[in-house]
Amino acid sequence: MTTITDNTETCICGSGLHYQECCGRYHSGEHYPPTAEALMRSRFSAYARRDVDYLLNTWDTSKRPAAIDFSKETAQWQKLAIVGTKKGAAHDSKGIVEFKAFYRQDGEDYFMHEISRFVKTDSRWLYLDGVIKSAGKVAAATDTGKNAPCACGSGKKFKRCCGR
């Protein structure tokens, strides 16, 4: 499991980079994410770190909630898997990121499969909104090979789903 408090550990967003080289530079305000996917990854990392200010500051004002309350949050975010993107590159003005987020809660493993929309305003990517496609417990897998059914419950083979 990735440590979310140690800045020398691999970033929880799944990039393979150290936190300070990855989402840490966005969370600090040093840089803005250059793509919708980079913003999605940094927001996932911010959820794991419970960084309310970053989450609110990267939310489009037309859809932003007044506050985020983590006081009753018990989910321990584990992993992010990007399923796909549509537009959202540095030169685009809007983009879509489909992802699966995995978390542990009350000793059980869960996933959330979402399609999120992003917009670029004043050269900054912002989260607009998202639609949850599916969510639930991660099924216990007896076969764990790349051709095994994915544990997220999608019905696809692992190599074509979360194993990407």
mmCIF file of C-alpha atoms in Angstrom:
data_model
loop_
_atom_site.group_PDB
_atom_site.id
_atom_site.type_symbol
_atom_site.label_atom_id
_atom_site.label_comp_id
_atom_site.label_asym_id
_atom_site.label_seq_id
_atom_site.Cartn_x
_atom_site.Cartn_y
_atom_site.Cartn_z
ATOM 1 C CA MET A 1 0.000 0.000 0.000
ATOM 2 C CA THR A 2 1.207 3.517 -0.779
ATOM 3 C CA THR A 3 1.916 5.751 2.177
ATOM 4 C CA ILE A 4 0.091 9.054 1.785
ATOM 5 C CA THR A 5 1.958 10.997 4.447
ATOM 6 C CA ASP A 6 5.542 10.294 3.410
ATOM 7 C CA ASN A 7 6.583 12.571 0.527
ATOM 8 C CA THR A 8 9.347 10.158 -0.550
ATOM 9 C CA GLU A 9 6.894 7.361 -1.307
ATOM 10 C CA THR A 10 5.399 6.619 -4.701
ATOM 11 C CA CYS A 11 2.370 8.811 -5.409
ATOM 12 C CA ILE A 12 -0.935 7.059 -4.755
ATOM 13 C CA CYS A 13 -2.324 8.282 -8.101
ATOM 14 C CA GLY A 14 -0.579 5.417 -9.905
ATOM 15 C CA SER A 15 1.851 7.455 -11.992
ATOM 16 C CA GLY A 16 4.872 5.622 -10.581
ATOM 17 C CA LEU A 17 6.523 8.927 -9.587
ATOM 18 C CA HIS A 18 7.338 10.138 -6.097
ATOM 19 C CA TYR A 19 4.615 12.313 -4.560
ATOM 20 C CA GLN A 20 6.717 15.524 -4.693
ATOM 21 C CA GLU A 21 7.495 14.957 -8.397
ATOM 22 C CA CYS A 22 3.870 14.157 -9.154
ATOM 23 C CA CYS A 23 0.748 15.388 -7.377
ATOM 24 C CA GLY A 24 2.723 17.180 -4.671
ATOM 25 C CA ARG A 25 3.730 19.946 -7.081
ATOM 26 C CA TYR A 26 0.064 20.505 -7.950
ATOM 27 C CA HIS A 27 -1.109 20.352 -4.338
ATOM 28 C CA SER A 28 1.515 22.944 -3.357
ATOM 29 C CA GLY A 29 0.335 25.324 -6.103
ATOM 30 C CA GLU A 30 3.771 25.220 -7.731
ATOM 31 C CA HIS A 31 2.225 23.992 -11.018
ATOM 32 C CA TYR A 32 -1.202 23.388 -12.503
ATOM 33 C CA PRO A 33 -2.033 19.975 -13.974
ATOM 34 C CA PRO A 34 -1.494 20.209 -17.763
ATOM 35 C CA THR A 35 -4.235 17.718 -18.708
ATOM 36 C CA ALA A 36 -7.610 16.554 -17.462
ATOM 37 C CA GLU A 37 -6.072 13.182 -16.559
ATOM 38 C CA ALA A 38 -3.328 14.856 -14.514
ATOM 39 C CA LEU A 39 -6.009 16.815 -12.653
ATOM 40 C CA MET A 40 -7.985 13.602 -12.058
ATOM 41 C CA ARG A 41 -4.901 11.905 -10.636
ATOM 42 C CA SER A 42 -4.109 14.899 -8.402
ATOM 43 C CA ARG A 43 -7.698 15.047 -7.131
ATOM 44 C CA PHE A 44 -7.623 11.328 -6.276
ATOM 45 C CA SER A 45 -4.398 11.920 -4.375
ATOM 46 C CA ALA A 46 -5.996 14.923 -2.657
ATOM 47 C CA TYR A 47 -8.944 12.749 -1.573
ATOM 48 C CA ALA A 48 -6.520 10.223 -0.120
ATOM 49 C CA ARG A 49 -4.745 13.038 1.745
ATOM 50 C CA ARG A 50 -8.051 14.718 2.667
ATOM 51 C CA ASP A 51 -6.835 17.980 1.152
ATOM 52 C CA VAL A 52 -10.110 19.940 1.164
ATOM 53 C CA ASP A 53 -8.589 23.205 -0.082
ATOM 54 C CA TYR A 54 -7.100 21.583 -3.199
ATOM 55 C CA LEU A 55 -10.320 19.738 -3.985
ATOM 56 C CA LEU A 56 -12.446 22.880 -3.714
ATOM 57 C CA ASN A 57 -9.923 25.012 -5.644
ATOM 58 C CA THR A 58 -9.899 22.542 -8.561
ATOM 59 C CA TRP A 59 -13.700 22.295 -8.788
ATOM 60 C CA ASP A 60 -15.517 24.444 -11.362
ATOM 61 C CA THR A 61 -17.417 27.178 -9.506
ATOM 62 C CA SER A 62 -20.690 26.325 -11.276
ATOM 63 C CA LYS A 63 -20.787 22.896 -9.581
ATOM 64 C CA ARG A 64 -18.542 23.337 -6.519
ATOM 65 C CA PRO A 65 -20.076 22.443 -3.144
ATOM 66 C CA ALA A 66 -19.812 24.963 -0.319
ATOM 67 C CA ALA A 67 -17.693 22.550 1.732
ATOM 68 C CA ILE A 68 -16.351 19.015 1.928
ATOM 69 C CA ASP A 69 -16.654 17.266 5.269
ATOM 70 C CA PHE A 70 -14.149 14.470 5.860
ATOM 71 C CA SER A 71 -15.002 14.140 9.562
ATOM 72 C CA LYS A 72 -17.062 10.981 8.995
ATOM 73 C CA GLU A 73 -14.968 9.682 6.081
ATOM 74 C CA THR A 74 -13.584 6.220 6.843
ATOM 75 C CA ALA A 75 -12.498 5.199 3.346
ATOM 76 C CA GLN A 76 -8.791 4.535 2.892
ATOM 77 C CA TRP A 77 -8.083 5.202 -0.770
ATOM 78 C CA GLN A 78 -5.786 2.536 -2.191
ATOM 79 C CA LYS A 79 -5.376 2.816 -5.943
ATOM 80 C CA LEU A 80 -6.519 4.652 -9.051
ATOM 81 C CA ALA A 81 -6.881 2.987 -12.455
ATOM 82 C CA ILE A 82 -7.507 5.218 -15.475
ATOM 83 C CA VAL A 83 -9.830 3.351 -17.843
ATOM 84 C CA GLY A 84 -9.715 5.928 -20.635
ATOM 85 C CA THR A 85 -9.755 9.565 -21.623
ATOM 86 C CA LYS A 86 -11.538 11.576 -24.275
ATOM 87 C CA LYS A 87 -9.968 14.894 -25.167
ATOM 88 C CA GLY A 88 -8.529 16.652 -22.114
ATOM 89 C CA ALA A 89 -5.065 17.266 -23.604
ATOM 90 C CA ALA A 90 -3.158 20.488 -22.994
ATOM 91 C CA HIS A 91 -4.662 22.152 -26.103
ATOM 92 C CA ASP A 92 -8.286 21.086 -25.401
ATOM 93 C CA SER A 93 -10.933 23.082 -23.530
ATOM 94 C CA LYS A 94 -12.832 20.097 -22.160
ATOM 95 C CA GLY A 95 -12.182 16.472 -21.412
ATOM 96 C CA ILE A 96 -13.547 13.264 -19.972
ATOM 97 C CA VAL A 97 -11.685 10.813 -17.753
ATOM 98 C CA GLU A 98 -13.080 7.388 -16.956
ATOM 99 C CA PHE A 99 -11.507 5.776 -13.919
ATOM 100 C CA LYS A 100 -11.830 3.190 -11.194
ATOM 101 C CA ALA A 101 -10.909 4.153 -7.658
ATOM 102 C CA PHE A 102 -10.262 1.440 -5.093
ATOM 103 C CA TYR A 103 -10.603 1.889 -1.356
ATOM 104 C CA ARG A 104 -10.789 -0.015 1.908
ATOM 105 C CA GLN A 105 -13.543 0.626 4.432
ATOM 106 C CA ASP A 106 -14.378 -1.311 7.585
ATOM 107 C CA GLY A 107 -11.952 -4.076 6.589
ATOM 108 C CA GLU A 108 -13.566 -4.615 3.169
ATOM 109 C CA ASP A 109 -12.287 -3.668 -0.304
ATOM 110 C CA TYR A 110 -14.504 -1.557 -2.564
ATOM 111 C CA PHE A 111 -14.331 0.164 -5.939
ATOM 112 C CA MET A 112 -16.027 3.079 -7.646
ATOM 113 C CA HIS A 113 -16.169 3.340 -11.451
ATOM 114 C CA GLU A 114 -16.829 6.907 -12.586
ATOM 115 C CA ILE A 115 -16.830 9.043 -15.705
ATOM 116 C CA SER A 116 -15.775 12.601 -14.856
ATOM 117 C CA ARG A 117 -16.039 15.765 -16.925
ATOM 118 C CA PHE A 118 -13.414 18.520 -16.878
ATOM 119 C CA VAL A 119 -13.263 22.033 -18.330
ATOM 120 C CA LYS A 120 -10.367 24.399 -18.881
ATOM 121 C CA THR A 121 -10.914 27.911 -17.575
ATOM 122 C CA ASP A 122 -8.221 30.602 -17.764
ATOM 123 C CA SER A 123 -5.638 27.954 -18.781
ATOM 124 C CA ARG A 124 -6.471 25.769 -15.735
ATOM 125 C CA TRP A 125 -8.184 22.401 -15.762
ATOM 126 C CA LEU A 126 -11.132 22.145 -13.358
ATOM 127 C CA TYR A 127 -13.356 19.249 -12.334
ATOM 128 C CA LEU A 128 -16.930 19.834 -13.487
ATOM 129 C CA ASP A 129 -18.860 16.742 -12.439
ATOM 130 C CA GLY A 130 -19.023 12.978 -12.682
ATOM 131 C CA VAL A 131 -21.368 10.051 -13.092
ATOM 132 C CA ILE A 132 -20.777 6.848 -11.159
ATOM 133 C CA LYS A 133 -21.156 3.889 -13.544
ATOM 134 C CA SER A 134 -20.845 1.258 -10.836
ATOM 135 C CA ALA A 135 -19.619 0.791 -7.292
ATOM 136 C CA GLY A 136 -19.456 -1.992 -4.770
ATOM 137 C CA LYS A 137 -17.350 -4.586 -3.046
ATOM 138 C CA VAL A 138 -14.369 -6.001 -4.823
ATOM 139 C CA ALA A 139 -15.095 -9.660 -5.474
ATOM 140 C CA ALA A 140 -12.678 -12.184 -4.021
ATOM 141 C CA ALA A 141 -10.791 -13.666 -6.949
ATOM 142 C CA THR A 142 -9.767 -17.293 -6.919
ATOM 143 C CA ASP A 143 -7.874 -16.976 -10.204
ATOM 144 C CA THR A 144 -5.510 -13.994 -10.135
ATOM 145 C CA GLY A 145 -3.866 -14.287 -13.563
ATOM 146 C CA LYS A 146 -4.111 -11.653 -16.280
ATOM 147 C CA ASN A 147 -6.901 -13.630 -17.991
ATOM 148 C CA ALA A 148 -8.914 -13.920 -14.774
ATOM 149 C CA PRO A 149 -12.123 -11.920 -14.373
ATOM 150 C CA CYS A 150 -11.377 -8.484 -12.963
ATOM 151 C CA ALA A 151 -11.961 -8.227 -9.218
ATOM 152 C CA CYS A 152 -13.817 -4.913 -9.644
ATOM 153 C CA GLY A 153 -16.847 -6.801 -10.936
ATOM 154 C CA SER A 154 -16.878 -5.302 -14.447
ATOM 155 C CA GLY A 155 -17.162 -8.724 -16.093
ATOM 156 C CA LYS A 156 -14.048 -8.033 -18.188
ATOM 157 C CA LYS A 157 -10.737 -9.860 -17.981
ATOM 158 C CA PHE A 158 -8.264 -8.267 -15.583
ATOM 159 C CA LYS A 159 -5.828 -7.456 -18.427
ATOM 160 C CA ARG A 160 -8.553 -5.503 -20.263
ATOM 161 C CA CYS A 161 -9.818 -3.691 -17.173
ATOM 162 C CA CYS A 162 -7.854 -2.700 -14.067
ATOM 163 C CA GLY A 163 -4.705 -4.427 -15.296
ATOM 164 C CA ARG A 164 -4.133 -1.778 -17.978
#
